[in-house]
mmCIF file of C-alpha atoms in Angstrom:
data_model
loop_
_atom_site.group_PDB
_atom_site.id
_atom_site.type_symbol
_atom_site.label_atom_id
_atom_site.label_comp_id
_atom_site.label_asym_id
_atom_site.label_seq_id
_atom_site.Cartn_x
_atom_site.Cartn_y
_atom_site.Cartn_z
ATOM 1 C CA MET A 1 -29.911 -5.599 4.173
ATOM 2 C CA SER A 2 -26.510 -6.553 5.524
ATOM 3 C CA THR A 3 -23.568 -4.251 4.906
ATOM 4 C CA SER A 4 -21.242 -6.156 2.577
ATOM 5 C CA VAL A 5 -17.523 -5.940 3.273
ATOM 6 C CA ALA A 6 -14.784 -7.627 1.233
ATOM 7 C CA ILE A 7 -11.266 -8.171 2.555
ATOM 8 C CA ALA A 8 -8.952 -7.940 -0.468
ATOM 9 C CA VAL A 9 -5.597 -9.723 -0.526
ATOM 10 C CA ILE A 10 -3.114 -9.761 -3.397
ATOM 11 C CA THR A 11 -0.393 -12.391 -3.297
ATOM 12 C CA PHE A 12 2.557 -13.734 -5.259
ATOM 13 C CA ARG A 13 4.257 -17.038 -4.389
ATOM 14 C CA ARG A 14 4.141 -16.705 -0.606
ATOM 15 C CA PRO A 15 1.982 -19.686 0.371
ATOM 16 C CA ALA A 16 3.094 -19.979 4.005
ATOM 17 C CA LEU A 17 2.505 -16.297 4.706
ATOM 18 C CA LEU A 18 -0.832 -16.345 2.870
ATOM 19 C CA ARG A 19 -1.927 -19.332 4.929
ATOM 20 C CA GLY A 20 -1.112 -17.476 8.147
ATOM 21 C CA LEU A 21 -3.044 -14.399 7.040
ATOM 22 C CA LEU A 22 -6.139 -16.350 5.965
ATOM 23 C CA ALA A 23 -6.181 -18.276 9.239
ATOM 24 C CA SER A 24 -6.099 -15.007 11.192
ATOM 25 C CA LEU A 25 -8.886 -13.530 9.037
ATOM 26 C CA GLN A 26 -11.120 -16.576 9.471
ATOM 27 C CA ALA A 27 -10.703 -16.216 13.255
ATOM 28 C CA GLN A 28 -12.014 -12.630 13.293
ATOM 29 C CA GLU A 29 -15.297 -11.915 15.079
ATOM 30 C CA LEU A 30 -17.733 -9.235 14.008
ATOM 31 C CA PRO A 31 -18.888 -6.382 16.271
ATOM 32 C CA ALA A 32 -21.684 -7.415 18.609
ATOM 33 C CA GLY A 33 -25.098 -6.631 17.141
ATOM 34 C CA ALA A 34 -23.675 -5.520 13.801
ATOM 35 C CA ASP A 35 -25.110 -6.795 10.531
ATOM 36 C CA TYR A 36 -22.156 -7.380 8.216
ATOM 37 C CA ALA A 37 -21.695 -9.856 5.407
ATOM 38 C CA VAL A 38 -17.932 -10.391 5.182
ATOM 39 C CA ARG A 39 -16.043 -12.258 2.482
ATOM 40 C CA ILE A 40 -12.398 -12.621 1.475
ATOM 41 C CA VAL A 41 -11.095 -12.008 -2.040
ATOM 42 C CA VAL A 42 -7.649 -13.322 -2.990
ATOM 43 C CA VAL A 43 -5.994 -12.145 -6.205
ATOM 44 C CA ASP A 44 -3.054 -14.347 -7.147
ATOM 45 C CA ASN A 45 -0.564 -12.439 -9.314
ATOM 46 C CA ASP A 46 1.092 -15.706 -10.341
ATOM 47 C CA ALA A 47 -0.047 -17.124 -13.681
ATOM 48 C CA ASP A 48 0.687 -20.604 -12.299
ATOM 49 C CA ALA A 49 -2.019 -20.134 -9.634
ATOM 50 C CA THR A 50 0.236 -21.215 -6.777
ATOM 51 C CA ALA A 51 -2.154 -19.757 -4.189
ATOM 52 C CA ALA A 52 -5.025 -22.055 -5.182
ATOM 53 C CA ALA A 53 -4.005 -24.922 -2.889
ATOM 54 C CA VAL A 54 -3.709 -22.584 0.081
ATOM 55 C CA VAL A 55 -7.131 -21.043 -0.514
ATOM 56 C CA ALA A 56 -8.722 -24.482 -0.981
ATOM 57 C CA GLY A 57 -7.636 -25.377 2.538
ATOM 58 C CA PHE A 58 -10.042 -22.785 3.933
ATOM 59 C CA ASP A 59 -13.213 -24.040 2.247
ATOM 60 C CA GLY A 60 -16.059 -24.040 4.738
ATOM 61 C CA GLY A 61 -14.504 -21.351 6.926
ATOM 62 C CA ARG A 62 -16.398 -18.613 8.748
ATOM 63 C CA TYR A 63 -16.097 -16.258 5.774
ATOM 64 C CA PRO A 64 -16.367 -17.350 2.130
ATOM 65 C CA ILE A 65 -13.234 -16.942 -0.002
ATOM 66 C CA GLU A 66 -13.111 -16.102 -3.687
ATOM 67 C CA SER A 67 -9.814 -16.627 -5.470
ATOM 68 C CA VAL A 68 -8.825 -15.503 -8.980
ATOM 69 C CA VAL A 69 -5.609 -15.268 -10.970
ATOM 70 C CA GLU A 70 -4.384 -11.963 -12.399
ATOM 71 C CA PRO A 71 -1.727 -13.070 -14.917
ATOM 72 C CA GLU A 72 -0.471 -9.575 -15.804
ATOM 73 C CA PRO A 73 2.574 -9.183 -13.547
ATOM 74 C CA GLY A 74 2.719 -6.169 -11.269
ATOM 75 C CA ILE A 75 1.080 -4.904 -8.098
ATOM 76 C CA PRO A 76 -1.193 -2.278 -9.756
ATOM 77 C CA PHE A 77 -2.853 -4.898 -11.953
ATOM 78 C CA ALA A 78 -3.540 -7.209 -9.023
ATOM 79 C CA ARG A 79 -4.925 -4.358 -6.936
ATOM 80 C CA GLU A 80 -7.106 -3.151 -9.787
ATOM 81 C CA ARG A 81 -8.468 -6.653 -10.241
ATOM 82 C CA SER A 82 -9.379 -6.780 -6.550
ATOM 83 C CA VAL A 83 -11.376 -3.560 -6.968
ATOM 84 C CA GLU A 84 -13.221 -5.118 -9.914
ATOM 85 C CA LEU A 85 -14.171 -8.111 -7.794
ATOM 86 C CA CYS A 86 -15.339 -5.916 -4.905
ATOM 87 C CA TRP A 87 -17.164 -3.373 -7.072
ATOM 88 C CA ASN A 88 -20.601 -4.083 -5.560
ATOM 89 C CA ASP A 89 -19.495 -4.371 -1.936
ATOM 90 C CA ASP A 90 -20.219 -1.521 0.450
ATOM 91 C CA ALA A 91 -16.567 -1.419 1.487
ATOM 92 C CA LEU A 92 -13.344 -3.254 0.842
ATOM 93 C CA ILE A 93 -10.467 -3.721 3.250
ATOM 94 C CA PHE A 94 -6.955 -3.951 1.840
ATOM 95 C CA VAL A 95 -4.407 -6.096 3.690
ATOM 96 C CA ASP A 96 -1.062 -7.570 2.608
ATOM 97 C CA ASP A 97 -0.325 -11.268 2.295
ATOM 98 C CA ASP A 98 2.581 -11.087 4.774
ATOM 99 C CA GLU A 99 0.409 -9.804 7.607
ATOM 100 C CA VAL A 100 -1.452 -11.445 10.488
ATOM 101 C CA ALA A 101 -4.613 -9.912 11.951
ATOM 102 C CA PRO A 102 -4.783 -10.100 15.764
ATOM 103 C CA PRO A 103 -8.083 -10.877 17.541
ATOM 104 C CA GLY A 104 -10.471 -7.934 17.435
ATOM 105 C CA TRP A 105 -8.804 -6.228 14.475
ATOM 106 C CA LEU A 106 -11.774 -6.495 12.100
ATOM 107 C CA ALA A 107 -14.357 -5.450 14.683
ATOM 108 C CA THR A 108 -12.249 -2.446 15.664
ATOM 109 C CA LEU A 109 -11.803 -1.308 12.070
ATOM 110 C CA LEU A 110 -15.518 -1.655 11.285
ATOM 111 C CA GLN A 111 -16.548 0.172 14.453
ATOM 112 C CA ALA A 112 -14.178 3.015 13.601
ATOM 113 C CA TRP A 113 -15.796 3.231 10.156
ATOM 114 C CA GLU A 114 -19.265 3.361 11.703
ATOM 115 C CA THR A 115 -18.510 5.934 14.379
ATOM 116 C CA SER A 116 -16.292 8.256 12.328
ATOM 117 C CA GLY A 117 -18.405 8.339 9.185
ATOM 118 C CA ALA A 118 -15.125 8.545 7.271
ATOM 119 C CA ASP A 119 -14.684 7.446 3.684
ATOM 120 C CA VAL A 120 -11.398 5.706 4.472
ATOM 121 C CA VAL A 121 -10.162 4.260 7.776
ATOM 122 C CA THR A 122 -6.554 3.178 8.138
ATOM 123 C CA GLY A 123 -4.504 1.800 10.999
ATOM 124 C CA PRO A 124 -0.952 0.944 12.049
ATOM 125 C CA VAL A 125 1.240 -1.932 10.918
ATOM 126 C CA LYS A 126 3.611 -3.431 13.486
ATOM 127 C CA GLY A 127 6.602 -5.325 12.130
ATOM 128 C CA ASN A 128 7.505 -8.668 13.717
ATOM 129 C CA LEU A 129 11.292 -8.968 13.451
ATOM 130 C CA PRO A 130 13.015 -12.281 12.693
ATOM 131 C CA ALA A 131 15.461 -13.812 15.159
ATOM 132 C CA GLY A 132 18.923 -12.380 14.797
ATOM 133 C CA ALA A 133 17.836 -9.072 13.260
ATOM 134 C CA PRO A 134 20.560 -6.399 13.614
ATOM 135 C CA ALA A 135 20.179 -4.250 16.713
ATOM 136 C CA TRP A 136 19.194 -1.065 14.881
ATOM 137 C CA ASN A 137 15.933 -2.700 13.758
ATOM 138 C CA HIS A 138 14.762 -2.897 17.376
ATOM 139 C CA TYR A 139 15.043 0.783 18.207
ATOM 140 C CA SER A 140 13.946 2.071 14.811
ATOM 141 C CA ASP A 141 10.380 2.577 13.613
ATOM 142 C CA VAL A 142 11.340 1.665 10.042
ATOM 143 C CA HIS A 143 9.207 -1.494 10.151
ATOM 144 C CA ASP A 144 6.214 0.286 11.683
ATOM 145 C CA SER A 145 5.414 1.776 8.339
ATOM 146 C CA THR A 146 2.599 4.146 9.175
ATOM 147 C CA GLY A 147 3.825 5.683 12.422
ATOM 148 C CA ARG A 148 1.668 6.561 15.430
ATOM 149 C CA HIS A 149 -1.247 9.010 15.426
ATOM 150 C CA PRO A 150 -4.224 9.748 17.694
ATOM 151 C CA THR A 151 -7.409 7.953 16.695
ATOM 152 C CA GLY A 152 -9.668 10.189 14.628
ATOM 153 C CA LEU A 153 -6.839 12.221 13.109
ATOM 154 C CA GLU A 154 -7.550 13.105 9.473
ATOM 155 C CA LEU A 155 -4.712 12.225 7.102
ATOM 156 C CA ARG A 156 -3.754 13.222 3.579
ATOM 157 C CA LYS A 157 -2.729 9.725 2.483
ATOM 158 C CA ALA A 158 -2.924 6.025 3.300
ATOM 159 C CA TYR A 159 -1.596 2.693 2.059
ATOM 160 C CA THR A 160 -3.162 -0.662 1.217
ATOM 161 C CA ASN A 161 -1.576 -2.568 4.109
ATOM 162 C CA ASN A 162 -4.391 -2.017 6.630
ATOM 163 C CA THR A 163 -7.126 0.175 5.219
ATOM 164 C CA LEU A 164 -10.898 0.158 4.768
ATOM 165 C CA VAL A 165 -12.260 2.014 1.720
ATOM 166 C CA SER A 166 -15.926 2.863 1.245
ATOM 167 C CA ARG A 167 -17.587 1.995 -2.055
ATOM 168 C CA ARG A 168 -18.226 5.635 -2.952
ATOM 169 C CA VAL A 169 -14.449 6.155 -2.989
ATOM 170 C CA TYR A 170 -13.480 3.461 -5.477
ATOM 171 C CA HIS A 171 -16.555 4.237 -7.575
ATOM 172 C CA THR A 172 -15.347 7.825 -7.892
ATOM 173 C CA VAL A 173 -11.541 7.614 -8.008
ATOM 174 C CA THR A 174 -11.192 5.155 -10.853
ATOM 175 C CA PRO A 175 -9.198 3.477 -12.229
ATOM 176 C CA GLY A 176 -7.380 3.180 -8.963
ATOM 177 C CA PHE A 177 -3.883 1.887 -9.561
ATOM 178 C CA HIS A 178 -1.515 3.211 -12.213
ATOM 179 C CA PRO A 179 0.806 0.839 -14.160
ATOM 180 C CA ALA A 180 3.695 3.298 -13.815
ATOM 181 C CA PHE A 181 4.255 1.564 -10.462
ATOM 182 C CA ARG A 182 4.258 -1.985 -11.849
ATOM 183 C CA TYR A 183 7.364 -3.135 -9.952
ATOM 184 C CA THR A 184 8.204 -0.167 -7.740
ATOM 185 C CA GLY A 185 5.407 0.060 -5.231
ATOM 186 C CA SER A 186 3.656 3.392 -4.449
ATOM 187 C CA SER A 187 0.576 2.722 -6.584
ATOM 188 C CA ASP A 188 -1.378 2.778 -3.318
ATOM 189 C CA LEU A 189 0.167 6.104 -2.293
ATOM 190 C CA HIS A 190 -0.770 7.545 -5.687
ATOM 191 C CA PHE A 191 -4.334 6.268 -5.293
ATOM 192 C CA PHE A 192 -4.878 7.675 -1.799
ATOM 193 C CA LEU A 193 -3.337 11.026 -2.682
ATOM 194 C CA ARG A 194 -6.012 11.231 -5.395
ATOM 195 C CA VAL A 195 -8.653 10.109 -2.893
ATOM 196 C CA HIS A 196 -7.745 12.976 -0.563
ATOM 197 C CA ARG A 197 -7.591 15.416 -3.471
ATOM 198 C CA ALA A 198 -11.127 14.355 -4.453
ATOM 199 C CA GLY A 199 -12.384 15.514 -1.042
ATOM 200 C CA PHE A 200 -12.805 12.172 0.745
ATOM 201 C CA ARG A 201 -11.972 11.891 4.459
ATOM 202 C CA ILE A 202 -9.135 9.574 5.504
ATOM 203 C CA VAL A 203 -9.205 8.865 9.253
ATOM 204 C CA TRP A 204 -6.691 7.078 11.457
ATOM 205 C CA CYS A 205 -7.592 4.349 13.976
ATOM 206 C CA GLU A 206 -4.654 3.588 16.276
ATOM 207 C CA GLU A 207 -6.419 0.581 17.833
ATOM 208 C CA ALA A 208 -6.907 -1.257 14.522
ATOM 209 C CA CYS A 209 -3.356 -2.575 14.466
ATOM 210 C CA ILE A 210 -2.186 -5.404 12.235
ATOM 211 C CA ALA A 211 1.125 -7.303 12.363
ATOM 212 C CA GLU A 212 3.569 -7.820 9.499
ATOM 213 C CA GLU A 213 6.229 -10.512 9.247
ATOM 214 C CA VAL A 214 9.591 -8.891 8.452
ATOM 215 C CA PRO A 215 11.897 -11.180 6.410
ATOM 216 C CA PRO A 216 15.649 -11.161 7.137
ATOM 217 C CA ALA A 217 16.314 -9.490 3.784
ATOM 218 C CA ARG A 218 14.530 -6.388 5.086
ATOM 219 C CA THR A 219 16.665 -5.998 8.187
ATOM 220 C CA THR A 220 19.806 -4.753 6.391
ATOM 221 C CA LEU A 221 20.963 -1.176 5.977
ATOM 222 C CA SER A 222 21.173 -1.671 2.218
ATOM 223 C CA TRP A 223 17.452 -2.509 2.161
ATOM 224 C CA LEU A 224 16.732 0.593 4.258
ATOM 225 C CA VAL A 225 18.565 2.750 1.727
ATOM 226 C CA ARG A 226 16.758 1.210 -1.248
ATOM 227 C CA ARG A 227 13.359 1.485 0.424
ATOM 228 C CA ALA A 228 13.934 5.130 1.368
ATOM 229 C CA PHE A 229 14.996 5.922 -2.214
ATOM 230 C CA ARG A 230 11.988 4.108 -3.654
ATOM 231 C CA SER A 231 9.575 5.842 -1.259
ATOM 232 C CA GLY A 232 10.924 9.268 -2.147
ATOM 233 C CA SER A 233 10.816 8.591 -5.864
ATOM 234 C CA GLY A 234 7.323 7.091 -5.652
ATOM 235 C CA ASP A 235 6.077 10.166 -3.829
ATOM 236 C CA THR A 236 7.447 12.498 -6.491
ATOM 237 C CA ILE A 237 6.146 10.458 -9.416
ATOM 238 C CA SER A 238 2.721 10.224 -7.762
ATOM 239 C CA ARG A 239 2.432 13.967 -7.352
ATOM 240 C CA LEU A 240 3.625 14.697 -10.885
ATOM 241 C CA LEU A 241 1.109 12.237 -12.314
ATOM 242 C CA ILE A 242 -1.701 13.871 -10.353
ATOM 243 C CA ARG A 243 -0.746 17.453 -11.107
ATOM 244 C CA PRO A 244 1.733 17.779 -13.992
ATOM 245 C CA GLY A 245 3.245 21.174 -14.660
ATOM 246 C CA ALA A 246 5.901 23.633 -13.550
ATOM 247 C CA VAL A 247 4.327 24.338 -10.147
ATOM 248 C CA SER A 248 4.466 20.682 -9.162
ATOM 249 C CA TYR A 249 8.080 20.386 -10.254
ATOM 250 C CA VAL A 250 9.004 23.355 -8.078
ATOM 251 C CA LEU A 251 7.124 21.925 -5.091
ATOM 252 C CA VAL A 252 8.673 18.462 -5.306
ATOM 253 C CA LEU A 253 12.113 19.989 -5.778
ATOM 254 C CA ALA A 254 11.613 22.080 -2.631
ATOM 255 C CA TYR A 255 10.363 19.018 -0.733
ATOM 256 C CA ALA A 256 13.328 16.901 -1.839
ATOM 257 C CA SER A 257 15.796 19.614 -0.897
ATOM 258 C CA ALA A 258 14.177 19.992 2.531
ATOM 259 C CA ARG A 259 14.526 16.236 3.132
ATOM 260 C CA VAL A 260 18.236 16.339 2.324
ATOM 261 C CA VAL A 261 18.842 19.392 4.526
ATOM 262 C CA SER A 262 16.909 17.887 7.442
ATOM 263 C CA ALA A 263 18.925 14.672 7.028
ATOM 264 C CA ILE A 264 22.112 16.635 7.561
ATOM 265 C CA GLY A 265 20.592 18.168 10.692
ATOM 266 C CA TYR A 266 19.611 14.778 12.088
ATOM 267 C CA ALA A 267 23.051 13.398 11.327
ATOM 268 C CA LEU A 268 24.795 16.203 13.188
ATOM 269 C CA ALA A 269 22.424 15.865 16.143
ATOM 270 C CA GLY A 270 22.918 12.114 16.209
ATOM 271 C CA LEU A 271 26.696 12.441 16.248
ATOM 272 C CA LEU A 272 26.721 15.181 18.906
ATOM 273 C CA LEU A 273 24.130 13.557 21.177
ATOM 274 C CA GLY A 274 25.061 9.957 20.482
ATOM 275 C CA ARG A 275 21.519 9.053 19.396
ATOM 276 C CA LYS A 276 21.343 6.186 16.931
ATOM 277 C CA THR A 277 17.675 6.913 16.180
ATOM 278 C CA HIS A 278 18.688 10.319 14.819
ATOM 279 C CA LEU A 279 21.343 8.743 12.630
ATOM 280 C CA LEU A 280 18.815 6.302 11.189
ATOM 281 C CA LYS A 281 16.413 9.133 10.465
ATOM 282 C CA ALA A 282 19.257 10.936 8.746
ATOM 283 C CA VAL A 283 19.887 7.953 6.473
ATOM 284 C CA ARG A 284 16.203 7.553 5.630
ATOM 285 C CA ARG A 285 15.608 11.238 5.001
ATOM 286 C CA PHE A 286 18.749 11.665 2.901
ATOM 287 C CA PHE A 287 18.011 8.793 0.544
ATOM 288 C CA SER A 288 14.311 9.674 0.489
ATOM 289 C CA GLY A 289 15.326 13.142 -0.650
ATOM 290 C CA ILE A 290 17.658 11.710 -3.281
ATOM 291 C CA GLY A 291 14.839 9.438 -4.444
ATOM 292 C CA SER A 292 12.506 12.425 -4.650
ATOM 293 C CA LEU A 293 14.984 14.179 -6.920
ATOM 294 C CA ALA A 294 15.354 11.051 -9.071
ATOM 295 C CA GLY A 295 11.576 10.812 -9.385
ATOM 296 C CA ILE A 296 11.502 14.159 -11.166
ATOM 297 C CA VAL A 297 13.048 12.477 -14.201
ATOM 298 C CA GLY A 298 11.076 9.253 -13.736
ATOM 299 C CA ILE A 299 13.777 7.169 -12.021
ATOM 300 C CA ASN A 300 12.620 4.673 -9.411
ATOM 301 C CA HIS A 301 13.843 1.445 -7.808
ATOM 302 C CA ASP A 302 12.127 -1.649 -9.236
ATOM 303 C CA GLU A 303 11.934 -3.396 -5.887
ATOM 304 C CA TYR A 304 9.560 -6.117 -7.066
ATOM 305 C CA ARG A 305 10.892 -6.782 -10.575
ATOM 306 C CA GLU A 306 13.292 -9.499 -9.402
ATOM 307 C CA ARG A 307 10.486 -11.485 -7.772
ATOM 308 C CA HIS A 308 8.267 -11.260 -10.848
ATOM 309 C CA GLY A 309 11.055 -11.606 -13.406
ATOM 310 C CA ASP A 310 11.202 -9.380 -16.461
ATOM 311 C CA GLY A 311 7.865 -10.560 -17.793
ATOM 312 C CA GLY A 312 5.007 -8.261 -18.641
ATOM 313 C CA GLU A 313 4.602 -6.310 -21.838
ATOM 314 C CA PRO A 314 4.858 -2.512 -21.534
ATOM 315 C CA VAL A 315 1.551 -0.703 -21.324
ATOM 316 C CA PRO A 316 0.819 3.010 -21.803
ATOM 317 C CA GLY A 317 1.969 4.871 -18.714
ATOM 318 C CA ASP A 318 4.368 2.131 -17.605
ATOM 319 C CA LEU A 319 7.704 3.824 -16.879
ATOM 320 C CA ALA A 320 9.591 0.728 -17.970
ATOM 321 C CA GLY A 321 7.819 1.011 -21.309
ATOM 322 C CA GLY A 322 9.008 4.565 -21.829
ATOM 323 C CA GLY A 323 5.734 6.260 -20.948
ATOM 324 C CA GLY A 324 7.430 8.687 -18.583
ATOM 325 C CA ALA A 325 6.273 9.986 -15.224
ATOM 326 C CA GLY A 326 4.327 12.778 -16.849
ATOM 327 C CA SER A 327 2.061 10.480 -18.830
ATOM 328 C CA PRO A 328 -1.426 10.455 -17.248
ATOM 329 C CA ARG A 329 -2.861 7.693 -19.419
ATOM 330 C CA LEU A 330 -3.632 4.328 -17.964
ATOM 331 C CA ALA A 331 -3.659 1.156 -20.022
ATOM 332 C CA ASP A 332 -6.233 0.668 -22.747
ATOM 333 C CA PRO A 333 -9.571 0.261 -20.891
ATOM 334 C CA GLY A 334 -10.227 -2.759 -23.086
ATOM 335 C CA HIS A 335 -7.133 -4.490 -21.744
ATOM 336 C CA ALA A 336 -8.389 -7.340 -19.597
ATOM 337 C CA PRO A 337 -6.299 -6.745 -16.438
ATOM 338 C CA VAL A 338 -7.492 -3.141 -16.082
ATOM 339 C CA ALA A 339 -10.902 -2.457 -14.573
ATOM 340 C CA ASP A 340 -13.426 -1.632 -17.301
ATOM 341 C CA HIS A 341 -14.820 1.430 -15.557
ATOM 342 C CA PRO A 342 -16.598 4.281 -17.373
ATOM 343 C CA ASP A 343 -13.823 6.720 -16.509
ATOM 344 C CA ALA A 344 -10.749 4.904 -17.752
ATOM 345 C CA ARG A 345 -8.361 7.845 -17.438
ATOM 346 C CA LEU A 346 -6.528 9.289 -14.474
ATOM 347 C CA PRO A 347 -7.471 12.847 -13.517
#
């Protein structure tokens, strides 16, 4: 039988970007001699189903597309719905709706999965800057979100922007995405930290690169500060959800303090050596460290709340609903937007 692979996309009111992504996915060719059955799954997190017209334009393409609406606002609910829809596939590939897959991307990712035998394969994301972006964006790696690593390197975490996940992973680590991160991001970090903790192998593939369109709003220093804060806070909250207790609080406090101290070191080196890259690292590390400290008391930056509005009723474990970072409970497993898996509690 063919190996079934689903490419999962969640989207919210970005029709032009979604159209570009779907066109690039439909142009992908499979590895020579390989027997894969590939399909695309689009989860629209807009109750008005604004993605439907875009998806309809790809009827009859190389790969079939399934599109559904997840009306509960928030990234974790859309991601969880995508897992539901891909439950019987051998693997699912997460990509973002603001990305474009270059020729050969899919074949490279699948070949890396075959040859490595890994449970998860993830690759780099290269940011395409808009015209007129401030100069610091060009010499910083801030928009290349996953860094550079040698192919085959085993990692402790991954993100859903360019990652293949084997079925045994999402059948074991379930539910996947916690509502505490409804508007903040980091639900994918929390998921993959749990994946690594469960003993699954996460392997890097440097050649499986995908491109991301960077909007002008993400080329400002104020955005850099907010993103660094949110990343630090999300990391702390993730680790406290996974392993609550005094030991974890001590560890995240030590990590946050180390980030702040290293930021001071980078700042001094940048000023003495005249290196702008060091100064940027100092800014990122400082506010990441501050965010890590804020995460200890459950404070995070709701980066996506403005786009979604204030809609969405609080659910158990949702920080905005007062659940607190230490609450390990997910939403009621009978709640429609949450996958109805046998194990409906986080570890």
